[in-house]
mmCIF file with all atom_site columns, C-alpha atoms in Angstrom:
data_model
loop_
_atom_site.group_PDB
_atom_site.id
_atom_site.type_symbol
_atom_site.label_atom_id
_atom_site.label_alt_id
_atom_site.label_comp_id
_atom_site.label_asym_id
_atom_site.label_entity_id
_atom_site.label_seq_id
_atom_site.pdbx_PDB_ins_code
_atom_site.Cartn_x
_atom_site.Cartn_y
_atom_site.Cartn_z
_atom_site.occupancy
_atom_site.B_iso_or_equiv
_atom_site.pdbx_formal_charge
_atom_site.auth_seq_id
_atom_site.auth_comp_id
_atom_site.auth_asym_id
_atom_site.auth_atom_id
_atom_site.pdbx_PDB_model_num
ATOM 1   C CA . LEU A 1 1   ? -23.178 33.313 -11.939 1.00 69.00 ? 69  LEU A CA 1
ATOM 2   C CA . ALA A 1 2   ? -21.358 36.258 -11.552 1.00 75.00 ? 70  ALA A CA 1
ATOM 3   C CA . GLU A 1 3   ? -24.376 38.294 -11.531 1.00 78.00 ? 71  GLU A CA 1
ATOM 4   C CA . SER A 1 4   ? -26.027 36.820 -9.495  1.00 85.00 ? 72  SER A CA 1
ATOM 5   C CA . LEU A 1 5   ? -23.764 37.747 -6.650  1.00 93.00 ? 73  LEU A CA 1
ATOM 6   C CA . ARG A 1 6   ? -23.103 41.011 -6.692  1.00 94.00 ? 74  ARG A CA 1
ATOM 7   C CA . ASP A 1 7   ? -24.777 42.615 -3.822  1.00 96.00 ? 75  ASP A CA 1
ATOM 8   C CA . GLY A 1 8   ? -21.336 40.184 -2.269  1.00 96.00 ? 76  GLY A CA 1
ATOM 9   C CA . VAL A 1 9   ? -23.968 38.843 0.401   1.00 97.00 ? 77  VAL A CA 1
ATOM 10  C CA . ALA A 1 10  ? -23.809 35.396 -1.166  1.00 96.00 ? 78  ALA A CA 1
ATOM 11  C CA . LEU A 1 11  ? -20.678 34.965 -1.138  1.00 97.00 ? 79  LEU A CA 1
ATOM 12  C CA . LEU A 1 12  ? -20.383 36.257 2.668   1.00 98.00 ? 80  LEU A CA 1
ATOM 13  C CA . ARG A 1 13  ? -22.601 33.661 3.595   1.00 97.00 ? 81  ARG A CA 1
ATOM 14  C CA . ALA A 1 14  ? -20.721 30.783 1.736   1.00 97.00 ? 82  ALA A CA 1
ATOM 15  C CA . MET A 1 15  ? -17.573 32.393 3.275   1.00 98.00 ? 83  MET A CA 1
ATOM 16  C CA . ASP A 1 16  ? -18.939 32.157 7.058   1.00 98.00 ? 84  ASP A CA 1
ATOM 17  C CA . LYS A 1 17  ? -20.418 28.516 5.874   1.00 97.00 ? 85  LYS A CA 1
ATOM 18  C CA . LEU A 1 18  ? -16.839 28.051 5.431   1.00 95.00 ? 86  LEU A CA 1
ATOM 19  C CA . GLU A 1 19  ? -15.423 29.200 7.975   1.00 96.00 ? 87  GLU A CA 1
ATOM 20  C CA . PRO A 1 20  ? -18.209 29.582 10.971  1.00 96.00 ? 88  PRO A CA 1
ATOM 21  C CA . GLY A 1 21  ? -18.083 33.039 12.443  1.00 97.00 ? 89  GLY A CA 1
ATOM 22  C CA . ILE A 1 22  ? -15.715 34.937 10.277  1.00 98.00 ? 90  ILE A CA 1
ATOM 23  C CA . VAL A 1 23  ? -18.722 37.848 9.052   1.00 98.00 ? 91  VAL A CA 1
ATOM 24  C CA . ASP A 1 24  ? -19.484 40.534 11.133  1.00 98.00 ? 92  ASP A CA 1
ATOM 25  C CA . TRP A 1 25  ? -23.012 40.625 9.986   1.00 98.00 ? 93  TRP A CA 1
ATOM 26  C CA . ARG A 1 26  ? -23.357 43.673 11.589  1.00 97.00 ? 94  ARG A CA 1
ATOM 27  C CA . ARG A 1 27  ? -20.622 45.590 8.417   1.00 97.00 ? 95  ARG A CA 1
ATOM 28  C CA . VAL A 1 28  ? -23.332 43.251 6.253   1.00 98.00 ? 96  VAL A CA 1
ATOM 29  C CA . ASN A 1 29  ? -25.896 44.978 3.744   1.00 97.00 ? 97  ASN A CA 1
ATOM 30  C CA . LEU A 1 30  ? -28.741 42.403 3.598   1.00 97.00 ? 98  LEU A CA 1
ATOM 31  C CA . SER A 1 31  ? -31.104 44.323 1.534   1.00 95.00 ? 99  SER A CA 1
ATOM 32  C CA . PRO A 1 32  ? -28.574 47.105 -0.490  1.00 94.00 ? 100 PRO A CA 1
ATOM 33  C CA . ARG A 1 33  ? -30.576 49.884 -1.731  1.00 92.00 ? 101 ARG A CA 1
ATOM 34  C CA . ASN A 1 34  ? -27.247 51.223 -3.812  1.00 95.00 ? 102 ASN A CA 1
ATOM 35  C CA . LYS A 1 35  ? -24.328 50.510 -5.207  1.00 96.00 ? 103 LYS A CA 1
ATOM 36  C CA . TYR A 1 36  ? -22.377 51.702 -2.606  1.00 97.00 ? 104 TYR A CA 1
ATOM 37  C CA . LYS A 1 37  ? -23.570 49.495 0.067   1.00 97.00 ? 105 LYS A CA 1
ATOM 38  C CA . ARG A 1 38  ? -23.299 46.923 -2.668  1.00 97.00 ? 106 ARG A CA 1
ATOM 39  C CA . ILE A 1 39  ? -19.441 47.663 -3.262  1.00 97.00 ? 107 ILE A CA 1
ATOM 40  C CA . GLU A 1 40  ? -18.951 47.966 1.218   1.00 98.00 ? 108 GLU A CA 1
ATOM 41  C CA . ASN A 1 41  ? -20.475 43.798 0.728   1.00 97.00 ? 109 ASN A CA 1
ATOM 42  C CA . GLY A 1 42  ? -17.953 43.910 -1.636  1.00 97.00 ? 110 GLY A CA 1
ATOM 43  C CA . ASN A 1 43  ? -14.855 45.351 0.024   1.00 98.00 ? 111 ASN A CA 1
ATOM 44  C CA . TYR A 1 44  ? -15.787 43.277 2.550   1.00 98.00 ? 112 TYR A CA 1
ATOM 45  C CA . VAL A 1 45  ? -16.053 40.051 0.870   1.00 98.00 ? 113 VAL A CA 1
ATOM 46  C CA . VAL A 1 46  ? -11.893 40.996 -0.775  1.00 97.00 ? 114 VAL A CA 1
ATOM 47  C CA . GLU A 1 47  ? -10.683 41.763 3.307   1.00 97.00 ? 115 GLU A CA 1
ATOM 48  C CA . LEU A 1 48  ? -12.314 38.515 4.249   1.00 98.00 ? 116 LEU A CA 1
ATOM 49  C CA . GLY A 1 49  ? -10.910 36.516 1.407   1.00 97.00 ? 117 GLY A CA 1
ATOM 50  C CA . ARG A 1 50  ? -7.043  37.908 2.750   1.00 96.00 ? 118 ARG A CA 1
ATOM 51  C CA . ALA A 1 51  ? -8.432  36.956 6.637   1.00 96.00 ? 119 ALA A CA 1
ATOM 52  C CA . MET A 1 52  ? -9.074  33.560 4.738   1.00 95.00 ? 120 MET A CA 1
ATOM 53  C CA . GLU A 1 53  ? -5.489  33.689 3.188   1.00 93.00 ? 121 GLU A CA 1
ATOM 54  C CA . PHE A 1 54  ? -6.925  33.552 -0.554  1.00 95.00 ? 122 PHE A CA 1
ATOM 55  C CA . THR A 1 55  ? -3.859  35.744 -3.163  1.00 93.00 ? 123 THR A CA 1
ATOM 56  C CA . LEU A 1 56  ? -6.261  38.003 -4.001  1.00 92.00 ? 124 LEU A CA 1
ATOM 57  C CA . VAL A 1 57  ? -4.545  40.249 -7.051  1.00 91.00 ? 125 VAL A CA 1
ATOM 58  C CA . GLY A 1 58  ? -6.299  43.490 -8.368  1.00 92.00 ? 126 GLY A CA 1
ATOM 59  C CA . ILE A 1 59  ? -9.837  42.839 -7.099  1.00 95.00 ? 127 ILE A CA 1
ATOM 60  C CA . GLY A 1 60  ? -11.999 45.195 -5.506  1.00 95.00 ? 128 GLY A CA 1
ATOM 61  C CA . GLY A 1 61  ? -15.522 45.485 -4.549  1.00 96.00 ? 129 GLY A CA 1
ATOM 62  C CA . THR A 1 62  ? -16.287 47.470 -7.445  1.00 96.00 ? 130 THR A CA 1
ATOM 63  C CA . ASP A 1 63  ? -14.977 44.522 -9.210  1.00 96.00 ? 131 ASP A CA 1
ATOM 64  C CA . ILE A 1 64  ? -17.553 42.147 -7.488  1.00 96.00 ? 132 ILE A CA 1
ATOM 65  C CA . VAL A 1 65  ? -20.384 44.722 -8.159  1.00 96.00 ? 133 VAL A CA 1
ATOM 66  C CA . ASP A 1 66  ? -19.678 45.185 -11.140 1.00 95.00 ? 134 ASP A CA 1
ATOM 67  C CA . GLY A 1 67  ? -19.776 41.491 -12.364 1.00 93.00 ? 135 GLY A CA 1
ATOM 68  C CA . TYR A 1 68  ? -16.856 40.560 -13.573 1.00 93.00 ? 136 TYR A CA 1
ATOM 69  C CA . ALA A 1 69  ? -16.566 37.563 -14.397 1.00 93.00 ? 137 ALA A CA 1
ATOM 70  C CA . LYS A 1 70  ? -13.035 36.291 -13.613 1.00 94.00 ? 138 LYS A CA 1
ATOM 71  C CA . LEU A 1 71  ? -12.554 38.169 -11.204 1.00 94.00 ? 139 LEU A CA 1
ATOM 72  C CA . VAL A 1 72  ? -15.488 36.702 -9.626  1.00 95.00 ? 140 VAL A CA 1
ATOM 73  C CA . HIS A 1 73  ? -14.396 33.249 -11.336 1.00 94.00 ? 141 HIS A CA 1
ATOM 74  C CA . ALA A 1 74  ? -10.944 33.650 -9.061  1.00 94.00 ? 142 ALA A CA 1
ATOM 75  C CA . LEU A 1 75  ? -12.495 34.227 -5.658  1.00 96.00 ? 143 LEU A CA 1
ATOM 76  C CA . LEU A 1 76  ? -15.024 31.251 -5.919  1.00 95.00 ? 144 LEU A CA 1
ATOM 77  C CA . TRP A 1 77  ? -12.204 28.962 -7.182  1.00 94.00 ? 145 TRP A CA 1
ATOM 78  C CA . GLN A 1 78  ? -9.710  29.948 -3.919  1.00 94.00 ? 146 GLN A CA 1
ATOM 79  C CA . LEU A 1 79  ? -13.618 29.379 -1.498  1.00 96.00 ? 147 LEU A CA 1
ATOM 80  C CA . MET A 1 80  ? -13.721 25.906 -3.388  1.00 94.00 ? 148 MET A CA 1
ATOM 81  C CA . ARG A 1 81  ? -10.451 25.157 -2.899  1.00 91.00 ? 149 ARG A CA 1
ATOM 82  C CA . TYR A 1 82  ? -10.351 26.364 0.643   1.00 92.00 ? 150 TYR A CA 1
ATOM 83  C CA . HIS A 1 83  ? -12.962 24.467 1.220   1.00 93.00 ? 151 HIS A CA 1
ATOM 84  C CA . THR A 1 84  ? -12.058 21.140 -0.107  1.00 88.00 ? 152 THR A CA 1
ATOM 85  C CA . LEU A 1 85  ? -8.211  21.271 1.709   1.00 86.00 ? 153 LEU A CA 1
ATOM 86  C CA . LYS A 1 86  ? -10.197 21.874 4.879   1.00 85.00 ? 154 LYS A CA 1
ATOM 87  C CA . LEU A 1 87  ? -12.256 18.979 3.839   1.00 85.00 ? 155 LEU A CA 1
ATOM 88  C CA . ILE A 1 88  ? -9.482  16.238 3.747   1.00 82.00 ? 156 ILE A CA 1
ATOM 89  C CA . SER A 1 89  ? -7.853  17.894 6.729   1.00 80.00 ? 157 SER A CA 1
ATOM 90  C CA . SER A 1 90  ? -10.437 16.836 8.819   1.00 81.00 ? 158 SER A CA 1
ATOM 91  C CA . LEU A 1 91  ? -10.992 13.277 7.416   1.00 79.00 ? 159 LEU A CA 1
ATOM 92  C CA . ALA A 1 92  ? -7.614  12.480 6.254   1.00 72.00 ? 160 ALA A CA 1
ATOM 93  C CA . PHE A 1 93  ? -5.449  14.244 8.382   1.00 71.00 ? 161 PHE A CA 1
ATOM 94  C CA . ASP A 1 94  ? -7.879  14.388 11.813  1.00 73.00 ? 162 ASP A CA 1
ATOM 95  C CA . GLY A 1 95  ? -8.120  17.585 12.036  1.00 67.00 ? 163 GLY A CA 1
ATOM 96  C CA . PHE A 1 96  ? -4.642  19.469 10.677  1.00 71.00 ? 164 PHE A CA 1
ATOM 97  C CA . ASP A 1 97  ? -4.290  21.998 8.963   1.00 75.00 ? 165 ASP A CA 1
ATOM 98  C CA . ALA A 1 98  ? -3.043  19.878 5.885   1.00 75.00 ? 166 ALA A CA 1
ATOM 99  C CA . GLU A 1 99  ? -1.288  22.508 3.423   1.00 77.00 ? 167 GLU A CA 1
ATOM 100 C CA . GLU A 1 100 ? -1.693  21.290 -0.334  1.00 79.00 ? 168 GLU A CA 1
ATOM 101 C CA . ASP A 1 101 ? 1.603   19.801 -0.472  1.00 85.00 ? 169 ASP A CA 1
ATOM 102 C CA . ASP A 1 102 ? 0.311   17.514 2.901   1.00 80.00 ? 170 ASP A CA 1
ATOM 103 C CA . ILE A 1 103 ? -2.453  16.016 0.749   1.00 77.00 ? 171 ILE A CA 1
ATOM 104 C CA . ILE A 1 104 ? -0.675  14.998 -2.546  1.00 82.00 ? 172 ILE A CA 1
ATOM 105 C CA . ALA A 1 105 ? 2.051   12.896 -0.636  1.00 85.00 ? 173 ALA A CA 1
ATOM 106 C CA . TRP A 1 106 ? -0.863  11.438 1.138   1.00 78.00 ? 174 TRP A CA 1
ATOM 107 C CA . ALA A 1 107 ? -2.675  10.456 -2.307  1.00 80.00 ? 175 ALA A CA 1
ATOM 108 C CA . ASN A 1 108 ? 0.545   9.582  -3.937  1.00 86.00 ? 176 ASN A CA 1
ATOM 109 C CA . ASP A 1 109 ? 1.198   7.515  -0.912  1.00 87.00 ? 177 ASP A CA 1
ATOM 110 C CA . LYS A 1 110 ? -2.058  5.976  -1.325  1.00 81.00 ? 178 LYS A CA 1
ATOM 111 C CA . ALA A 1 111 ? -2.143  5.162  -4.767  1.00 88.00 ? 179 ALA A CA 1
ATOM 112 C CA . SER A 1 112 ? 1.355   3.557  -4.650  1.00 88.00 ? 180 SER A CA 1
ATOM 113 C CA . SER A 1 113 ? 0.769   1.251  -1.769  1.00 84.00 ? 181 SER A CA 1
ATOM 114 C CA . GLY A 1 114 ? -2.794  0.278  -3.482  1.00 76.00 ? 182 GLY A CA 1
ATOM 115 C CA . GLY A 1 115 ? -4.882  2.635  -2.178  1.00 60.00 ? 183 GLY A CA 1
ATOM 116 C CA . GLY A 1 116 ? -5.400  0.698  1.084   1.00 56.00 ? 184 GLY A CA 1
ATOM 117 C CA . GLY A 1 117 ? -6.833  2.697  3.986   1.00 55.00 ? 185 GLY A CA 1
#
C-alpha cells in the first residue's frame, strides 16, 4: 500500500475528498517525473495533514516517497479516523463537530438505554 502512495497524489485526492477545497491543485505535481517533485507532493501532504490537525511526528515528504510503511499507515489511519469522526458527527450530532469523547459518551448513553434512536 505504501508503495502505491509514493507520489502523494492519491493521498492528496483523499484529503480533498474528506475536506473539499483543502488542496490547492496548482501546487500539486499530478504526474511527478522525478523524486524531487514527488517529495514536494509528500511535503504538501504533511502540511495539509497538520492543517487538518493530524498528529504527524517524525514524518516528512521523503518518508512518503521512500514508502516507509509504518509512517504512511499512521497517516492513513488518521485520514480514516478523520473521516469516521466527520461522518458520525454529521449523522448523530446534526453536523456539529463532535470530538471523540462526545461520540464515546453518546455511544455509552445509547448502549445503556437499550440503543433506542
